[in-house]
Amino acid sequence: MARTDLQRLRHSLVDQIMSTYLDRLAQRRPVSPFERMAINAFGATIADDLAIKLMTPDNLSALLKSGTVRNGAENITFGTISSLAELDISNIFVFAGRITVVKPVEFALQLGDSRDAGSVSMHLDGTTWKLSGIGLPPKVLANMVDRLPTR
């Protein structure tokens, strides 16, 4: 937890959940600009609560070690991503190809070959790199959004 920027990580998760939720609603019916604004304002509190439940020390540890995305408080598993612990760094060229510079002080690391592998983002804070985001695969996000109200 000491090497995690909790605020950036929470914002990362909330943004992904809200984006997936709005996309799901837009597939079923048109979403008006006013409704989109209201969902972003009030829905973010629900997504924020979910993100906080995902960010417990036990859940983050399990996510990074085994790739399991779960809500320990309600004993719900949403799916898995590729594990950071199992990332093969023996081939430096493949490893380097998975790194994307987001900003001069932030990079994203794709955990596998496909979109379903997930990713992590690291942000330079002072002299150390901190976990600042987890890119969840579409399947995992869909499982999370399925639990949110659609009306």
Short mmCIF file of N, CA and C in Angstrom, two decimals, residues 3-143:
data_model
loop_
_atom_site.label_atom_id
_atom_site.label_comp_id
_atom_site.label_asym_id
_atom_site.label_seq_id
_atom_site.Cartn_x
_atom_site.Cartn_y
_atom_site.Cartn_z
N ARG A 3 3.41 1.79 -1.72
CA ARG A 3 3.82 2.10 -3.09
C ARG A 3 2.62 2.25 -4.02
N THR A 4 1.50 2.66 -3.45
CA THR A 4 0.28 2.85 -4.22
C THR A 4 -0.24 4.26 -4.01
N ASP A 5 -0.50 4.97 -5.09
CA ASP A 5 -1.14 6.28 -5.02
C ASP A 5 -2.65 6.01 -5.02
N LEU A 6 -3.21 5.91 -3.83
CA LEU A 6 -4.61 5.47 -3.68
C LEU A 6 -5.60 6.39 -4.39
N GLN A 7 -5.36 7.69 -4.34
CA GLN A 7 -6.29 8.62 -4.99
C GLN A 7 -6.29 8.43 -6.51
N ARG A 8 -5.13 8.34 -7.12
CA ARG A 8 -5.05 8.12 -8.57
C ARG A 8 -5.63 6.76 -8.95
N LEU A 9 -5.35 5.75 -8.15
CA LEU A 9 -5.87 4.41 -8.42
C LEU A 9 -7.39 4.40 -8.35
N ARG A 10 -7.94 5.05 -7.33
CA ARG A 10 -9.40 5.12 -7.20
C ARG A 10 -10.02 5.84 -8.40
N HIS A 11 -9.44 6.96 -8.79
CA HIS A 11 -9.96 7.71 -9.96
C HIS A 11 -9.89 6.86 -11.21
N SER A 12 -8.82 6.10 -11.38
CA SER A 12 -8.67 5.22 -12.53
C SER A 12 -9.80 4.20 -12.59
N LEU A 13 -10.08 3.57 -11.47
CA LEU A 13 -11.14 2.56 -11.42
C LEU A 13 -12.51 3.17 -11.62
N VAL A 14 -12.77 4.31 -10.98
CA VAL A 14 -14.07 4.98 -11.12
C VAL A 14 -14.31 5.39 -12.57
N ASP A 15 -13.30 5.95 -13.22
CA ASP A 15 -13.44 6.37 -14.62
C ASP A 15 -13.78 5.18 -15.52
N GLN A 16 -13.12 4.05 -15.31
CA GLN A 16 -13.38 2.86 -16.13
C GLN A 16 -14.79 2.33 -15.89
N ILE A 17 -15.21 2.27 -14.63
CA ILE A 17 -16.54 1.76 -14.31
C ILE A 17 -17.61 2.67 -14.89
N MET A 18 -17.45 3.98 -14.73
CA MET A 18 -18.46 4.93 -15.24
C MET A 18 -18.51 4.90 -16.76
N SER A 19 -17.38 4.82 -17.42
CA SER A 19 -17.35 4.77 -18.87
C SER A 19 -18.07 3.52 -19.39
N THR A 20 -17.79 2.38 -18.76
CA THR A 20 -18.44 1.13 -19.16
C THR A 20 -19.94 1.19 -18.89
N TYR A 21 -20.32 1.77 -17.76
CA TYR A 21 -21.74 1.90 -17.40
C TYR A 21 -22.48 2.77 -18.43
N LEU A 22 -21.90 3.92 -18.79
CA LEU A 22 -22.53 4.79 -19.77
C LEU A 22 -22.61 4.13 -21.14
N ASP A 23 -21.58 3.40 -21.52
CA ASP A 23 -21.61 2.66 -22.79
C ASP A 23 -22.72 1.63 -22.78
N ARG A 24 -22.89 0.93 -21.68
CA ARG A 24 -23.95 -0.08 -21.56
C ARG A 24 -25.32 0.56 -21.68
N LEU A 25 -25.53 1.70 -21.02
CA LEU A 25 -26.82 2.39 -21.12
C LEU A 25 -27.08 2.87 -22.54
N ALA A 26 -26.05 3.40 -23.19
CA ALA A 26 -26.20 3.92 -24.55
C ALA A 26 -26.53 2.82 -25.55
N GLN A 27 -26.16 1.57 -25.26
CA GLN A 27 -26.50 0.46 -26.15
C GLN A 27 -27.99 0.13 -26.08
N ARG A 28 -28.60 0.37 -24.94
CA ARG A 28 -30.01 0.04 -24.74
C ARG A 28 -30.96 1.15 -25.18
N ARG A 29 -30.52 2.40 -24.97
CA ARG A 29 -31.37 3.54 -25.30
C ARG A 29 -30.51 4.79 -25.39
N PRO A 30 -31.03 5.82 -26.03
CA PRO A 30 -30.25 7.07 -26.10
C PRO A 30 -30.13 7.69 -24.69
N VAL A 31 -28.97 8.22 -24.40
CA VAL A 31 -28.74 8.88 -23.11
C VAL A 31 -28.59 10.36 -23.39
N SER A 32 -29.50 11.16 -22.79
CA SER A 32 -29.47 12.60 -23.02
C SER A 32 -28.27 13.23 -22.31
N PRO A 33 -27.83 14.39 -22.78
CA PRO A 33 -26.70 15.06 -22.13
C PRO A 33 -26.96 15.36 -20.65
N PHE A 34 -28.20 15.74 -20.32
CA PHE A 34 -28.53 16.01 -18.91
C PHE A 34 -28.43 14.73 -18.09
N GLU A 35 -28.95 13.63 -18.64
CA GLU A 35 -28.89 12.34 -17.95
C GLU A 35 -27.43 11.90 -17.78
N ARG A 36 -26.62 12.11 -18.79
CA ARG A 36 -25.20 11.76 -18.72
C ARG A 36 -24.51 12.54 -17.60
N MET A 37 -24.85 13.84 -17.49
CA MET A 37 -24.28 14.68 -16.45
C MET A 37 -24.73 14.18 -15.06
N ALA A 38 -26.00 13.84 -14.93
CA ALA A 38 -26.51 13.35 -13.65
C ALA A 38 -25.87 12.01 -13.27
N ILE A 39 -25.72 11.13 -14.26
CA ILE A 39 -25.08 9.83 -14.00
C ILE A 39 -23.64 10.03 -13.58
N ASN A 40 -22.94 10.94 -14.26
CA ASN A 40 -21.55 11.19 -13.89
C ASN A 40 -21.44 11.75 -12.47
N ALA A 41 -22.41 12.59 -12.09
CA ALA A 41 -22.37 13.19 -10.75
C ALA A 41 -22.74 12.19 -9.66
N PHE A 42 -23.88 11.52 -9.84
CA PHE A 42 -24.37 10.64 -8.78
C PHE A 42 -23.86 9.21 -8.92
N GLY A 43 -23.69 8.75 -10.13
CA GLY A 43 -23.20 7.40 -10.35
C GLY A 43 -21.76 7.23 -9.91
N ALA A 44 -21.01 8.32 -9.96
CA ALA A 44 -19.61 8.24 -9.54
C ALA A 44 -19.50 7.88 -8.07
N THR A 45 -20.49 8.27 -7.26
CA THR A 45 -20.44 7.92 -5.84
C THR A 45 -20.60 6.41 -5.65
N ILE A 46 -21.45 5.79 -6.46
CA ILE A 46 -21.63 4.34 -6.40
C ILE A 46 -20.36 3.65 -6.90
N ALA A 47 -19.83 4.12 -8.01
CA ALA A 47 -18.60 3.55 -8.56
C ALA A 47 -17.43 3.77 -7.60
N ASP A 48 -17.41 4.91 -6.94
CA ASP A 48 -16.35 5.21 -5.97
C ASP A 48 -16.41 4.23 -4.80
N ASP A 49 -17.60 3.93 -4.33
CA ASP A 49 -17.77 2.96 -3.25
C ASP A 49 -17.25 1.59 -3.68
N LEU A 50 -17.57 1.20 -4.90
CA LEU A 50 -17.09 -0.08 -5.42
C LEU A 50 -15.57 -0.08 -5.54
N ALA A 51 -15.00 1.01 -6.03
CA ALA A 51 -13.55 1.11 -6.18
C ALA A 51 -12.85 1.02 -4.83
N ILE A 52 -13.42 1.65 -3.81
CA ILE A 52 -12.83 1.60 -2.47
C ILE A 52 -12.84 0.16 -1.95
N LYS A 53 -13.91 -0.58 -2.22
CA LYS A 53 -13.98 -1.97 -1.79
C LYS A 53 -12.95 -2.84 -2.52
N LEU A 54 -12.61 -2.47 -3.74
CA LEU A 54 -11.60 -3.22 -4.50
C LEU A 54 -10.18 -2.90 -4.05
N MET A 55 -10.00 -1.75 -3.38
CA MET A 55 -8.66 -1.27 -3.06
C MET A 55 -8.20 -1.61 -1.65
N THR A 56 -8.79 -2.58 -1.00
CA THR A 56 -8.29 -2.98 0.31
C THR A 56 -6.92 -3.63 0.13
N PRO A 57 -6.09 -3.63 1.16
CA PRO A 57 -4.77 -4.26 1.02
C PRO A 57 -4.84 -5.71 0.55
N ASP A 58 -5.79 -6.49 1.08
CA ASP A 58 -5.92 -7.89 0.67
C ASP A 58 -6.32 -8.02 -0.79
N ASN A 59 -7.28 -7.19 -1.23
CA ASN A 59 -7.74 -7.26 -2.62
C ASN A 59 -6.65 -6.83 -3.59
N LEU A 60 -5.92 -5.76 -3.27
CA LEU A 60 -4.84 -5.31 -4.15
C LEU A 60 -3.72 -6.33 -4.22
N SER A 61 -3.41 -6.93 -3.09
CA SER A 61 -2.38 -7.96 -3.06
C SER A 61 -2.78 -9.15 -3.93
N ALA A 62 -4.03 -9.60 -3.79
CA ALA A 62 -4.52 -10.72 -4.60
C ALA A 62 -4.53 -10.35 -6.07
N LEU A 63 -4.92 -9.13 -6.39
CA LEU A 63 -4.97 -8.68 -7.78
C LEU A 63 -3.59 -8.70 -8.42
N LEU A 64 -2.59 -8.18 -7.72
CA LEU A 64 -1.26 -8.10 -8.29
C LEU A 64 -0.55 -9.46 -8.31
N LYS A 65 -0.83 -10.31 -7.31
CA LYS A 65 -0.16 -11.61 -7.25
C LYS A 65 -0.83 -12.67 -8.12
N SER A 66 -2.16 -12.75 -8.05
CA SER A 66 -2.84 -13.83 -8.78
C SER A 66 -3.72 -13.32 -9.93
N GLY A 67 -3.99 -12.01 -9.97
CA GLY A 67 -4.83 -11.45 -11.02
C GLY A 67 -6.31 -11.50 -10.72
N THR A 68 -6.70 -11.90 -9.52
CA THR A 68 -8.10 -12.01 -9.17
C THR A 68 -8.66 -10.65 -8.78
N VAL A 69 -9.72 -10.22 -9.48
CA VAL A 69 -10.40 -8.97 -9.17
C VAL A 69 -11.62 -9.32 -8.34
N ARG A 70 -11.59 -8.91 -7.06
CA ARG A 70 -12.69 -9.30 -6.18
C ARG A 70 -13.04 -8.21 -5.19
N ASN A 71 -14.26 -8.30 -4.71
CA ASN A 71 -14.76 -7.45 -3.65
C ASN A 71 -14.83 -8.35 -2.41
N GLY A 72 -13.84 -8.26 -1.56
CA GLY A 72 -13.75 -9.13 -0.40
C GLY A 72 -14.86 -8.91 0.61
N ALA A 73 -15.36 -7.67 0.70
CA ALA A 73 -16.41 -7.37 1.67
C ALA A 73 -17.69 -8.15 1.37
N GLU A 74 -17.99 -8.32 0.09
CA GLU A 74 -19.21 -9.04 -0.30
C GLU A 74 -18.89 -10.42 -0.88
N ASN A 75 -17.62 -10.81 -0.85
CA ASN A 75 -17.17 -12.10 -1.35
C ASN A 75 -17.62 -12.35 -2.80
N ILE A 76 -17.36 -11.37 -3.66
CA ILE A 76 -17.73 -11.44 -5.07
C ILE A 76 -16.44 -11.38 -5.90
N THR A 77 -16.30 -12.30 -6.84
CA THR A 77 -15.17 -12.28 -7.77
C THR A 77 -15.70 -11.82 -9.13
N PHE A 78 -15.09 -10.78 -9.68
CA PHE A 78 -15.53 -10.21 -10.95
C PHE A 78 -14.82 -10.81 -12.15
N GLY A 79 -13.70 -11.46 -11.92
CA GLY A 79 -12.92 -12.05 -13.00
C GLY A 79 -11.44 -11.96 -12.69
N THR A 80 -10.62 -12.17 -13.71
CA THR A 80 -9.18 -12.13 -13.51
C THR A 80 -8.50 -11.34 -14.62
N ILE A 81 -7.33 -10.86 -14.30
CA ILE A 81 -6.45 -10.25 -15.28
C ILE A 81 -5.13 -11.02 -15.20
N SER A 82 -4.24 -10.78 -16.12
CA SER A 82 -2.92 -11.41 -16.03
C SER A 82 -2.22 -10.89 -14.78
N SER A 83 -1.50 -11.75 -14.14
CA SER A 83 -0.84 -11.42 -12.89
C SER A 83 0.44 -10.64 -13.13
N LEU A 84 0.65 -9.61 -12.34
CA LEU A 84 1.90 -8.86 -12.41
C LEU A 84 3.05 -9.72 -11.94
N ALA A 85 2.79 -10.60 -10.98
CA ALA A 85 3.83 -11.48 -10.45
C ALA A 85 4.33 -12.47 -11.50
N GLU A 86 3.49 -12.81 -12.47
CA GLU A 86 3.88 -13.79 -13.49
C GLU A 86 4.38 -13.14 -14.78
N LEU A 87 4.57 -11.84 -14.77
CA LEU A 87 5.05 -11.13 -15.95
C LEU A 87 6.46 -11.61 -16.30
N ASP A 88 6.65 -12.04 -17.53
CA ASP A 88 7.94 -12.57 -17.98
C ASP A 88 8.82 -11.41 -18.45
N ILE A 89 9.84 -11.13 -17.69
CA ILE A 89 10.75 -10.05 -18.06
C ILE A 89 12.07 -10.57 -18.64
N SER A 90 12.11 -11.88 -18.94
CA SER A 90 13.35 -12.46 -19.47
C SER A 90 13.66 -11.96 -20.88
N ASN A 91 12.64 -11.69 -21.69
CA ASN A 91 12.85 -11.14 -23.03
C ASN A 91 12.63 -9.63 -22.95
N ILE A 92 13.68 -8.89 -22.83
CA ILE A 92 13.61 -7.45 -22.61
C ILE A 92 12.89 -6.72 -23.75
N PHE A 93 12.98 -7.24 -24.98
CA PHE A 93 12.35 -6.57 -26.11
C PHE A 93 10.82 -6.71 -26.05
N VAL A 94 10.34 -7.88 -25.67
CA VAL A 94 8.90 -8.08 -25.50
C VAL A 94 8.40 -7.23 -24.35
N PHE A 95 9.15 -7.23 -23.24
CA PHE A 95 8.78 -6.44 -22.07
C PHE A 95 8.72 -4.96 -22.41
N ALA A 96 9.75 -4.45 -23.10
CA ALA A 96 9.79 -3.04 -23.47
C ALA A 96 8.66 -2.68 -24.42
N GLY A 97 8.24 -3.62 -25.27
CA GLY A 97 7.13 -3.38 -26.18
C GLY A 97 5.79 -3.24 -25.49
N ARG A 98 5.70 -3.69 -24.27
CA ARG A 98 4.45 -3.58 -23.51
C ARG A 98 4.35 -2.29 -22.71
N ILE A 99 5.40 -1.50 -22.71
CA ILE A 99 5.42 -0.24 -21.96
C ILE A 99 4.97 0.89 -22.87
N THR A 100 4.03 1.69 -22.37
CA THR A 100 3.55 2.86 -23.08
C THR A 100 3.75 4.07 -22.19
N VAL A 101 4.46 5.07 -22.68
CA VAL A 101 4.65 6.30 -21.91
C VAL A 101 3.38 7.12 -22.02
N VAL A 102 2.74 7.40 -20.89
CA VAL A 102 1.51 8.18 -20.86
C VAL A 102 1.86 9.65 -20.73
N LYS A 103 2.74 9.96 -19.80
CA LYS A 103 3.26 11.30 -19.55
C LYS A 103 4.73 11.10 -19.20
N PRO A 104 5.50 12.16 -19.17
CA PRO A 104 6.91 11.97 -18.79
C PRO A 104 7.09 11.34 -17.41
N VAL A 105 6.10 11.47 -16.54
CA VAL A 105 6.20 10.91 -15.19
C VAL A 105 5.26 9.73 -14.97
N GLU A 106 4.72 9.17 -16.06
CA GLU A 106 3.78 8.05 -15.92
C GLU A 106 3.91 7.10 -17.11
N PHE A 107 3.85 5.80 -16.83
CA PHE A 107 3.85 4.81 -17.90
C PHE A 107 2.83 3.73 -17.58
N ALA A 108 2.36 3.07 -18.64
CA ALA A 108 1.43 1.94 -18.51
C ALA A 108 2.16 0.69 -18.99
N LEU A 109 1.90 -0.41 -18.31
CA LEU A 109 2.52 -1.69 -18.64
C LEU A 109 1.42 -2.71 -18.92
N GLN A 110 1.34 -3.14 -20.18
CA GLN A 110 0.39 -4.18 -20.57
C GLN A 110 0.85 -5.50 -19.98
N LEU A 111 -0.03 -6.22 -19.28
CA LEU A 111 0.35 -7.44 -18.57
C LEU A 111 0.39 -8.68 -19.45
N GLY A 112 -0.14 -8.59 -20.65
CA GLY A 112 -0.14 -9.74 -21.55
C GLY A 112 -0.26 -9.29 -22.99
N ASP A 113 -0.46 -10.26 -23.87
CA ASP A 113 -0.53 -9.96 -25.30
C ASP A 113 -1.87 -9.39 -25.75
N SER A 114 -2.95 -9.71 -25.04
CA SER A 114 -4.29 -9.30 -25.48
C SER A 114 -4.87 -8.22 -24.58
N ARG A 115 -5.99 -7.65 -25.01
CA ARG A 115 -6.71 -6.66 -24.20
C ARG A 115 -7.23 -7.26 -22.91
N ASP A 116 -7.50 -8.56 -22.93
CA ASP A 116 -8.03 -9.23 -21.75
C ASP A 116 -6.98 -9.45 -20.68
N ALA A 117 -5.75 -9.11 -20.96
CA ALA A 117 -4.68 -9.31 -19.98
C ALA A 117 -4.70 -8.25 -18.89
N GLY A 118 -5.15 -7.04 -19.22
CA GLY A 118 -5.13 -5.95 -18.26
C GLY A 118 -3.82 -5.20 -18.31
N SER A 119 -3.74 -4.15 -17.52
CA SER A 119 -2.53 -3.34 -17.47
C SER A 119 -2.43 -2.66 -16.10
N VAL A 120 -1.25 -2.16 -15.82
CA VAL A 120 -1.04 -1.34 -14.63
C VAL A 120 -0.36 -0.06 -15.06
N SER A 121 -0.60 1.00 -14.32
CA SER A 121 0.05 2.29 -14.56
C SER A 121 0.88 2.65 -13.35
N MET A 122 2.04 3.20 -13.62
CA MET A 122 2.94 3.64 -12.56
C MET A 122 3.21 5.13 -12.76
N HIS A 123 3.25 5.86 -11.64
CA HIS A 123 3.45 7.29 -11.66
C HIS A 123 4.64 7.64 -10.76
N LEU A 124 5.51 8.51 -11.26
CA LEU A 124 6.67 8.92 -10.48
C LEU A 124 6.23 9.93 -9.42
N ASP A 125 6.46 9.57 -8.16
CA ASP A 125 6.10 10.44 -7.04
C ASP A 125 7.37 10.70 -6.24
N GLY A 126 7.95 11.86 -6.45
CA GLY A 126 9.24 12.15 -5.81
C GLY A 126 10.33 11.34 -6.49
N THR A 127 10.88 10.40 -5.76
CA THR A 127 11.94 9.56 -6.32
C THR A 127 11.52 8.11 -6.47
N THR A 128 10.26 7.79 -6.21
CA THR A 128 9.79 6.41 -6.32
C THR A 128 8.61 6.30 -7.27
N TRP A 129 8.47 5.13 -7.86
CA TRP A 129 7.34 4.84 -8.73
C TRP A 129 6.23 4.24 -7.88
N LYS A 130 5.00 4.72 -8.10
CA LYS A 130 3.85 4.22 -7.36
C LYS A 130 2.79 3.72 -8.32
N LEU A 131 2.09 2.68 -7.91
CA LEU A 131 0.96 2.17 -8.68
C LEU A 131 -0.11 3.25 -8.71
N SER A 132 -0.52 3.66 -9.92
CA SER A 132 -1.50 4.74 -10.03
C SER A 132 -2.73 4.33 -10.81
N GLY A 133 -2.74 3.15 -11.37
CA GLY A 133 -3.91 2.72 -12.13
C GLY A 133 -3.84 1.25 -12.47
N ILE A 134 -5.00 0.66 -12.60
CA ILE A 134 -5.12 -0.72 -13.05
C ILE A 134 -6.12 -0.71 -14.19
N GLY A 135 -5.66 -1.10 -15.37
CA GLY A 135 -6.54 -1.18 -16.54
C GLY A 135 -7.25 -2.53 -16.54
N LEU A 136 -8.52 -2.52 -16.25
CA LEU A 136 -9.29 -3.76 -16.18
C LEU A 136 -9.77 -4.18 -17.57
N PRO A 137 -9.78 -5.46 -17.86
CA PRO A 137 -10.28 -5.95 -19.15
C PRO A 137 -11.79 -5.70 -19.28
N PRO A 138 -12.28 -5.63 -20.52
CA PRO A 138 -13.72 -5.39 -20.74
C PRO A 138 -14.63 -6.40 -20.03
N LYS A 139 -14.24 -7.67 -19.98
CA LYS A 139 -15.08 -8.69 -19.32
C LYS A 139 -15.25 -8.41 -17.84
N VAL A 140 -14.17 -8.03 -17.19
CA VAL A 140 -14.21 -7.74 -15.75
C VAL A 140 -15.07 -6.50 -15.50
N LEU A 141 -14.88 -5.47 -16.32
CA LEU A 141 -15.69 -4.27 -16.17
C LEU A 141 -17.16 -4.56 -16.40
N ALA A 142 -17.46 -5.41 -17.39
CA ALA A 142 -18.85 -5.77 -17.65
C ALA A 142 -19.46 -6.50 -16.45
N ASN A 143 -18.70 -7.37 -15.81
CA ASN A 143 -19.19 -8.06 -14.61
C ASN A 143 -19.47 -7.08 -13.47
#
